[in-house]
Coordinates of C-alpha atoms in Angstrom, one line a residue:
M1 CA -125.0 17.6 -164.6
M2 CA -121.7 15.8 -165.2
Y3 CA -122.0 15.7 -169.0
T4 CA -123.5 19.1 -169.6
G5 CA -120.3 20.3 -171.3
V6 CA -120.2 17.2 -173.5
F7 CA -123.8 17.7 -174.7
A8 CA -123.0 21.4 -175.2
L9 CA -120.0 20.4 -177.4
L10 CA -122.1 18.1 -179.5
V11 CA -124.7 20.8 -180.1
Y12 CA -121.9 23.3 -180.9
I13 CA -120.4 21.0 -183.5
A14 CA -123.9 20.3 -185.0
V15 CA -124.7 24.0 -185.3
I16 CA -121.4 24.8 -187.0
L17 CA -121.7 21.8 -189.5
V18 CA -125.3 22.6 -190.4
W19 CA -124.5 26.3 -190.9
A20 CA -121.4 25.6 -193.0
L21 CA -122.6 22.6 -195.1
V22 CA -126.4 22.8 -195.2
I23 CA -127.1 26.5 -195.0
K24 CA -123.7 27.4 -196.6
R25 CA -123.3 30.7 -194.8
N26 CA -120.2 32.5 -193.4
M27 CA -118.2 30.5 -190.9
A28 CA -117.9 33.4 -188.4
E29 CA -121.7 33.5 -188.3
G30 CA -121.8 29.8 -187.5
M31 CA -119.3 30.3 -184.7
L32 CA -121.4 33.1 -183.2
L33 CA -124.5 30.9 -183.3
G34 CA -122.5 28.1 -181.7
L35 CA -121.4 30.4 -178.9
I36 CA -125.0 31.3 -178.2
A37 CA -126.1 27.7 -178.3
V38 CA -123.5 26.5 -175.8
S39 CA -124.2 29.5 -173.5
L40 CA -127.9 28.4 -173.4
F41 CA -126.7 25.3 -171.4
S42 CA -125.8 27.6 -168.5
G43 CA -129.5 28.4 -167.9
S44 CA -130.2 31.6 -166.0
Q45 CA -126.4 32.4 -166.0
I46 CA -126.3 32.7 -169.8
L47 CA -125.4 36.4 -169.8
N48 CA -122.6 36.0 -167.3
F49 CA -121.2 33.0 -169.3
L50 CA -121.4 35.0 -172.6
I51 CA -119.7 38.0 -171.1
D52 CA -116.9 36.0 -169.4
G53 CA -116.3 34.1 -172.7
L54 CA -116.1 37.2 -174.8
V55 CA -113.9 39.1 -172.4
S56 CA -111.5 36.1 -172.2
A57 CA -111.3 35.9 -176.0
L58 CA -110.7 39.6 -176.4
F59 CA -107.7 39.5 -174.0
N60 CA -106.3 36.4 -175.7
E61 CA -103.0 37.2 -177.4
V62 CA -103.7 34.5 -180.0
L63 CA -106.4 36.7 -181.4
Y64 CA -103.9 39.6 -181.9
A65 CA -101.3 37.3 -183.5
S66 CA -103.8 35.9 -186.0
L67 CA -104.9 39.4 -187.1
A68 CA -101.4 40.6 -187.2
F69 CA -100.3 37.8 -189.6
I70 CA -103.1 38.9 -191.9
I71 CA -101.6 42.4 -192.0
M72 CA -98.2 40.9 -192.5
S73 CA -99.3 38.8 -195.5
F74 CA -101.0 41.8 -197.0
L75 CA -97.8 43.9 -196.7
M76 CA -95.6 41.2 -198.2
I77 CA -97.9 40.9 -201.3
E78 CA -98.4 44.6 -201.8
S79 CA -94.7 45.4 -201.3
G80 CA -93.5 42.8 -203.8
L81 CA -91.4 41.0 -201.2
I82 CA -93.1 37.7 -202.1
Q83 CA -92.1 38.1 -205.8
K84 CA -88.5 38.7 -204.8
I85 CA -88.4 35.6 -202.6
L86 CA -90.0 33.5 -205.4
A87 CA -87.4 34.8 -207.9
I88 CA -84.6 33.5 -205.6
F89 CA -86.0 30.1 -205.2
N90 CA -86.8 29.9 -208.9
A91 CA -83.1 30.7 -209.6
L92 CA -81.9 28.0 -207.2
L93 CA -84.3 25.2 -208.2
G94 CA -85.4 26.1 -211.7
K95 CA -82.5 24.2 -213.5
I96 CA -83.0 21.0 -211.5
K97 CA -85.0 18.1 -213.1
G98 CA -88.4 18.3 -211.6
G99 CA -87.5 21.8 -210.4
P100 CA -91.0 23.3 -210.6
A101 CA -92.4 20.5 -208.4
F102 CA -89.7 20.9 -205.8
L103 CA -90.1 24.6 -206.0
N104 CA -93.8 24.1 -205.4
I105 CA -92.9 22.3 -202.1
T106 CA -90.5 25.0 -201.2
I107 CA -92.9 27.8 -201.8
S108 CA -95.7 26.1 -199.8
A109 CA -93.3 25.4 -196.9
L110 CA -92.0 29.0 -197.1
F111 CA -95.5 30.6 -197.2
G112 CA -96.6 28.1 -194.5
M113 CA -94.2 30.0 -192.2
L114 CA -95.6 33.3 -193.3
S115 CA -99.3 33.0 -194.1
G116 CA -100.5 29.8 -192.5
S117 CA -103.3 29.4 -195.1
N118 CA -103.7 26.2 -197.2
S119 CA -105.7 27.9 -199.8
A120 CA -103.4 30.9 -200.0
N121 CA -100.5 28.5 -200.3
T122 CA -102.1 26.6 -203.1
A123 CA -103.1 29.8 -205.0
T124 CA -99.6 31.4 -204.7
S125 CA -97.5 28.4 -205.4
G126 CA -99.8 27.0 -208.0
T127 CA -100.0 30.2 -209.9
F128 CA -96.2 30.2 -210.1
T129 CA -95.5 26.5 -210.9
S130 CA -98.6 24.8 -212.3
Q131 CA -98.2 25.6 -216.0
W132 CA -94.4 25.4 -215.6
M133 CA -94.8 21.8 -214.4
I134 CA -97.1 20.9 -217.3
E135 CA -94.6 22.3 -219.7
T136 CA -91.9 20.0 -218.3
G137 CA -94.0 16.9 -218.8
W138 CA -96.2 16.5 -215.7
K139 CA -99.7 15.3 -216.4
P140 CA -102.3 18.0 -215.5
E141 CA -104.1 15.8 -213.0
I142 CA -100.9 15.1 -211.2
V143 CA -100.0 18.8 -211.2
S144 CA -103.3 19.6 -209.6
T145 CA -102.8 16.8 -207.0
L146 CA -99.4 18.0 -206.0
V147 CA -100.3 21.7 -205.9
A148 CA -103.4 21.0 -203.7
G149 CA -101.6 18.5 -201.5
N150 CA -98.5 20.7 -201.0
G151 CA -100.9 23.6 -200.1
G152 CA -101.5 21.7 -196.8
L153 CA -98.1 22.9 -195.6
G154 CA -99.9 26.2 -194.9
A155 CA -101.4 24.6 -191.8
G156 CA -98.5 22.2 -191.4
F157 CA -95.9 24.9 -190.6
P158 CA -96.0 27.5 -187.8
P159 CA -97.4 30.0 -187.4
S160 CA -101.0 29.1 -188.5
A161 CA -104.5 29.9 -187.5
S162 CA -104.8 26.2 -186.6
M163 CA -102.0 26.5 -184.1
F164 CA -103.5 29.7 -182.6
I165 CA -106.8 28.0 -182.2
M166 CA -105.3 25.1 -180.2
L167 CA -103.3 27.5 -178.0
G168 CA -106.5 29.4 -177.5
F169 CA -108.0 26.5 -175.6
A170 CA -107.4 27.1 -171.9
K171 CA -106.6 23.4 -171.2
V172 CA -104.0 23.3 -174.0
S173 CA -102.3 26.6 -173.2
G174 CA -101.9 25.5 -169.6
L175 CA -100.0 22.4 -170.6
V176 CA -98.1 23.3 -173.7
D177 CA -95.5 26.0 -174.0
E178 CA -95.9 28.2 -177.1
G179 CA -92.2 28.1 -178.0
E180 CA -92.0 24.4 -177.8
L181 CA -95.2 24.1 -179.9
Y182 CA -93.7 26.4 -182.5
L183 CA -90.6 24.3 -182.8
G184 CA -92.5 21.0 -182.6
L185 CA -94.8 22.0 -185.4
F186 CA -91.8 23.2 -187.4
V187 CA -90.2 19.8 -187.0
S188 CA -93.4 18.0 -188.0
G189 CA -93.6 20.3 -191.0
L190 CA -90.1 19.2 -192.0
Y191 CA -91.2 15.6 -191.8
Q192 CA -94.0 16.5 -194.2
V193 CA -91.6 18.2 -196.6
I194 CA -89.2 15.2 -196.6
Y195 CA -92.2 13.0 -197.5
R196 CA -93.2 15.3 -200.3
I197 CA -89.7 15.3 -201.7
F198 CA -89.7 11.5 -201.9
L199 CA -93.2 11.6 -203.4
V200 CA -92.1 14.0 -206.2
S201 CA -89.0 11.9 -206.9
Y202 CA -91.2 8.8 -207.2
L203 CA -93.7 10.4 -209.5
M204 CA -91.0 11.9 -211.6
R205 CA -89.7 8.5 -212.4
K206 CA -93.1 7.5 -213.7
Q207 CA -93.2 10.3 -216.2
D208 CA -90.9 11.7 -218.9
I209 CA -90.0 14.9 -217.1
K210 CA -87.7 17.4 -218.9
V211 CA -85.7 20.4 -217.8
I212 CA -86.9 23.7 -219.3
L213 CA -84.7 26.5 -218.1
P214 CA -86.4 29.5 -216.4
H215 CA -87.2 32.4 -218.6
S216 CA -84.6 34.9 -217.2
Q217 CA -81.6 36.7 -218.7
L218 CA -80.0 37.0 -215.3
S219 CA -77.6 34.5 -213.6
T220 CA -78.5 32.9 -210.3
F221 CA -75.9 35.1 -208.6
Q222 CA -77.4 38.2 -210.2
I223 CA -81.0 37.3 -209.1
I224 CA -79.9 36.6 -205.6
K225 CA -77.9 39.9 -205.5
K226 CA -80.9 41.8 -206.8
N227 CA -83.5 40.3 -204.4
W228 CA -81.6 39.0 -201.3
T229 CA -82.9 41.8 -199.0
A230 CA -86.3 40.2 -199.1
L231 CA -85.0 37.3 -197.1
L232 CA -84.4 39.6 -194.2
I233 CA -88.1 39.3 -193.5
F234 CA -87.3 36.0 -191.8
L235 CA -85.4 37.8 -189.1
G236 CA -88.8 38.7 -187.7
A237 CA -89.2 35.0 -186.7
I238 CA -85.5 34.1 -186.1
I239 CA -84.7 36.8 -183.6
P240 CA -87.6 36.1 -181.1
I241 CA -86.9 32.3 -181.3
L242 CA -83.2 32.7 -180.7
L243 CA -83.9 35.0 -177.7
T244 CA -86.4 32.6 -176.1
I245 CA -85.1 29.1 -177.0
G246 CA -81.7 27.6 -177.3
P247 CA -78.1 28.5 -176.5
L248 CA -78.3 32.2 -177.0
S249 CA -81.3 32.4 -174.7
Q250 CA -79.4 30.4 -172.0
F251 CA -76.3 32.6 -172.4
L252 CA -78.3 35.8 -171.9
S253 CA -80.2 34.3 -169.0
N254 CA -76.9 33.6 -167.2
Y255 CA -76.2 37.3 -167.3
G256 CA -79.3 38.4 -165.5
M257 CA -81.8 38.7 -168.4
A258 CA -83.9 35.6 -167.7
E259 CA -86.9 37.6 -166.5
A260 CA -86.8 39.9 -169.5
L261 CA -86.5 37.0 -171.9
E262 CA -89.4 35.1 -170.3
S263 CA -91.6 38.1 -171.0
I264 CA -91.1 37.8 -174.8
S265 CA -94.1 36.2 -176.4
L266 CA -93.5 34.5 -179.8
L267 CA -97.1 34.9 -180.7
T268 CA -96.9 38.7 -180.2
W269 CA -93.4 39.5 -181.4
I270 CA -93.0 37.3 -184.5
P271 CA -95.8 39.0 -186.4
T272 CA -95.0 42.4 -185.0
L273 CA -91.4 42.3 -186.1
M274 CA -92.3 40.9 -189.5
I275 CA -94.8 43.7 -190.0
A276 CA -92.1 46.2 -189.1
L277 CA -89.6 44.6 -191.5
C278 CA -92.2 44.6 -194.3
L279 CA -92.7 48.3 -193.8
I280 CA -89.0 49.0 -193.7
L281 CA -88.0 46.8 -196.7
G282 CA -91.0 47.7 -198.9
W283 CA -91.9 51.3 -197.8
Q284 CA -91.4 52.7 -201.3
Q285 CA -94.0 50.3 -202.7
L286 CA -96.3 50.5 -199.6
K287 CA -96.5 54.2 -198.7
D288 CA -99.1 55.1 -201.2
K289 CA -101.2 52.0 -200.2
V290 CA -101.1 51.8 -196.5
L291 CA -101.6 55.6 -196.1
N292 CA -104.7 55.3 -198.4
I293 CA -107.7 54.4 -196.2
N294 CA -109.8 53.6 -199.2
Y295 CA -107.3 51.2 -200.5
C296 CA -106.9 49.4 -197.1
A297 CA -110.7 49.3 -196.8
E298 CA -111.0 47.6 -200.2
H299 CA -108.0 45.2 -200.0
L300 CA -107.1 44.7 -196.3
F301 CA -110.0 45.1 -194.0
P302 CA -112.3 42.5 -195.6
Q303 CA -109.7 39.8 -194.7
F304 CA -110.3 40.5 -191.0
K305 CA -114.1 39.8 -191.2
T306 CA -114.1 36.0 -191.3
I307 CA -110.9 35.0 -189.4
G308 CA -111.4 37.6 -186.7
G309 CA -115.0 36.5 -186.1
V310 CA -114.1 32.8 -186.2
L311 CA -111.3 33.2 -183.6
L312 CA -113.2 35.6 -181.3
F313 CA -116.3 33.5 -181.1
A314 CA -114.3 30.2 -181.0
F315 CA -112.2 31.3 -178.1
A316 CA -115.3 32.6 -176.3
A317 CA -117.1 29.3 -176.8
S318 CA -114.1 27.4 -175.5
E319 CA -114.2 29.4 -172.3
V320 CA -118.0 28.7 -172.0
L321 CA -117.5 25.0 -172.6
A322 CA -114.7 24.9 -170.0
N323 CA -117.0 26.6 -167.4
L324 CA -119.7 24.0 -168.2
G325 CA -117.3 21.2 -167.2
L326 CA -116.4 19.8 -170.6
E327 CA -112.9 18.6 -169.5
K328 CA -114.3 16.4 -166.7
G329 CA -117.0 14.9 -168.8
L330 CA -114.6 14.1 -171.7
T331 CA -112.0 12.7 -169.4
Q332 CA -114.6 10.3 -167.8
I333 CA -115.8 9.2 -171.2
F334 CA -112.4 8.4 -172.5
T335 CA -111.5 6.6 -169.3
M336 CA -114.6 4.4 -169.7
L337 CA -113.6 3.5 -173.3
N338 CA -110.2 2.3 -172.1
L339 CA -108.9 1.6 -175.6
P340 CA -105.2 0.8 -176.2
K341 CA -103.1 3.9 -176.9
A342 CA -102.3 3.0 -180.5
L343 CA -106.0 2.4 -181.4
M344 CA -107.2 5.5 -179.5
V345 CA -104.7 7.7 -181.5
L346 CA -105.8 6.1 -184.7
L347 CA -109.5 6.6 -184.1
I348 CA -108.9 10.3 -183.1
A349 CA -106.7 10.8 -186.2
I350 CA -109.5 9.4 -188.5
L351 CA -112.1 11.6 -186.7
V352 CA -110.0 14.7 -187.3
V353 CA -109.3 13.8 -190.9
L354 CA -112.9 13.0 -191.7
V355 CA -114.1 16.3 -190.2
A356 CA -111.3 18.2 -192.1
G357 CA -112.8 16.8 -195.4
P358 CA -115.8 19.2 -195.6
L359 CA -114.4 21.8 -193.2
S360 CA -111.3 24.0 -193.1
S361 CA -108.5 23.1 -190.7
T362 CA -109.5 26.1 -188.5
A363 CA -113.2 25.1 -188.4
T364 CA -112.2 21.5 -187.7
L365 CA -110.0 22.3 -184.7
T366 CA -112.6 24.8 -183.4
S367 CA -115.1 22.0 -183.5
I368 CA -113.2 19.0 -182.2
G369 CA -109.7 20.3 -181.4
L370 CA -110.3 20.2 -177.6
I371 CA -112.0 16.8 -177.7
A372 CA -109.1 15.3 -179.7
F373 CA -106.6 16.8 -177.3
T374 CA -108.4 15.4 -174.3
G375 CA -108.7 12.0 -175.9
L376 CA -105.0 11.8 -176.8
T377 CA -103.8 12.9 -173.4
S378 CA -106.1 10.6 -171.6
A379 CA -104.6 7.8 -173.7
G380 CA -101.1 8.7 -172.5
V381 CA -99.9 10.9 -175.3
P382 CA -97.8 13.8 -173.9
P383 CA -99.5 17.2 -174.3
L384 CA -97.0 18.6 -176.8
L385 CA -97.1 15.5 -179.0
A386 CA -100.9 15.5 -178.8
V387 CA -101.2 19.1 -180.1
V388 CA -98.6 18.7 -182.9
S389 CA -100.2 15.4 -184.1
I390 CA -103.7 17.0 -184.1
L391 CA -102.3 19.9 -186.2
V392 CA -100.8 17.4 -188.6
F393 CA -104.1 15.5 -188.9
A394 CA -105.9 18.7 -189.5
S395 CA -103.4 19.9 -192.2
T396 CA -104.9 17.2 -194.5
E397 CA -107.7 19.7 -195.1
G398 CA -106.0 21.0 -198.2
A399 CA -105.9 17.5 -199.7
S400 CA -109.2 16.2 -198.4
P401 CA -112.0 15.6 -200.9
P402 CA -114.6 16.7 -201.6
A403 CA -114.9 20.3 -200.4
S404 CA -111.4 21.6 -199.9
G405 CA -110.8 25.0 -201.5
S406 CA -107.3 24.0 -202.3
I407 CA -108.5 21.2 -204.6
F408 CA -110.7 23.5 -206.7
I409 CA -108.0 26.2 -206.9
A410 CA -105.3 23.7 -208.0
S411 CA -107.7 22.1 -210.5
S412 CA -108.6 25.5 -212.1
L413 CA -104.9 26.4 -212.4
A414 CA -104.0 23.0 -214.0
Q415 CA -107.3 23.1 -216.0
V416 CA -108.5 19.6 -214.9
E417 CA -111.7 18.3 -213.4
P418 CA -111.4 18.2 -209.6
E419 CA -112.8 14.7 -209.4
K420 CA -109.7 13.3 -211.1
T421 CA -107.6 14.4 -208.1
F422 CA -109.7 12.9 -205.4
Y423 CA -108.3 9.3 -205.4
P424 CA -104.6 10.4 -205.8
L425 CA -105.0 13.0 -203.1
I426 CA -106.2 10.4 -200.6
I427 CA -103.4 7.9 -201.6
Y428 CA -100.5 10.4 -201.9
F429 CA -101.4 12.9 -199.2
V430 CA -104.3 12.2 -196.8
I431 CA -103.2 8.7 -195.7
P432 CA -99.4 9.3 -195.5
I433 CA -99.9 12.5 -193.5
L434 CA -102.3 10.7 -191.1
I435 CA -99.6 8.1 -190.6
I436 CA -97.0 10.9 -189.9
G437 CA -99.2 12.4 -187.3
W438 CA -99.8 8.9 -185.7
L439 CA -96.1 8.2 -185.6
I440 CA -95.5 11.6 -183.8
A441 CA -98.3 10.9 -181.3
M442 CA -96.8 7.5 -180.6
G443 CA -93.4 9.0 -180.0
I444 CA -91.8 7.1 -182.9
L445 CA -91.0 10.3 -184.9
P446 CA -89.1 12.6 -182.4
L447 CA -89.7 16.3 -182.3
F448 CA -86.4 17.1 -180.6
V449 CA -87.9 19.7 -178.2

């Protein structure tokens, strides 16, 4: 049947939504049930489809990269490298009017390139800046709004679990180069940062914001001198990118290293090198923790449970849906709709944003990432622009009422009622970010890749 894959996708989405929103159980469990549900559409071939899907997922390097970044984030926190990086940015921005708000943007962008988690971004940056912002004159509800909205940079910058999920779809990975996607998402993240800087500047003029100097006896130079080695962690991302993209890559390729450079996978080497650098830079603080199996079992291993299950079963379901003919069915449906490109992009943007309201960005893209990609490409959007714009749409998850974890984290840190942030979050973050994604998909905002 031509539309078997489409019907299977609808059932898959329904199972995940019911499990997450009605039954309120673990998302990984919902993904497993969704995998079983779509496999049932294969009839007597269910066992073969299940096995093929799981084997494909287990050999997907995206799964490794996602789990590796969890280890890296754990090592950065436990080694104290994060605190050193924060101290540097505090020293650089703390004396500027509105400094805490700009620092919150900086931290969220920085951690977006490290952790890829909206909620983690909100918790980390908010813990460091929320009360500082209130002390300098920001209203608590605005503080909560900015902290939750800026947390969306966790999914707005590469690498992120959302990016990995999109690359895990066979149709996407066959059309989009991982290096170009990494740079494209980085550029789109910069667009989001620029918008947030203008937003903070605008809100600052509406309030009587004062400068309160950071509580430190050390000069900016002394703080940087004391903590600069923590910045070496970024070499883990810079080195693989320089070797695979740009002038250095071209120069080395001209000297007979093209084949070797092409074998370098950013998804594999960026987290691997960052883990190695974390261990080197923070070994004195880490050795008693990483060598203690009980400590790891209590603090590290539980973090694998949800994200590992979500990605494993999501990729397996993607393979099953592909084998059921999802791509052909969706292509025919979008061809029949025959909507203008601008309208098609807008409708898909709204669909992704609405689903991102109650779900996380990863769950959103697991559910409708492939259908959004197929819709955009069928409307004439180039594959790279399609993936980047979808990731931008999904990054509104941190600012989307009513069920975003970032909203409740930020509200608790600023000690305000979450409901007071719903309207400003939609006005200041959800709608503008949707527009940024639309402009990227339409080719108006260039990605330079």
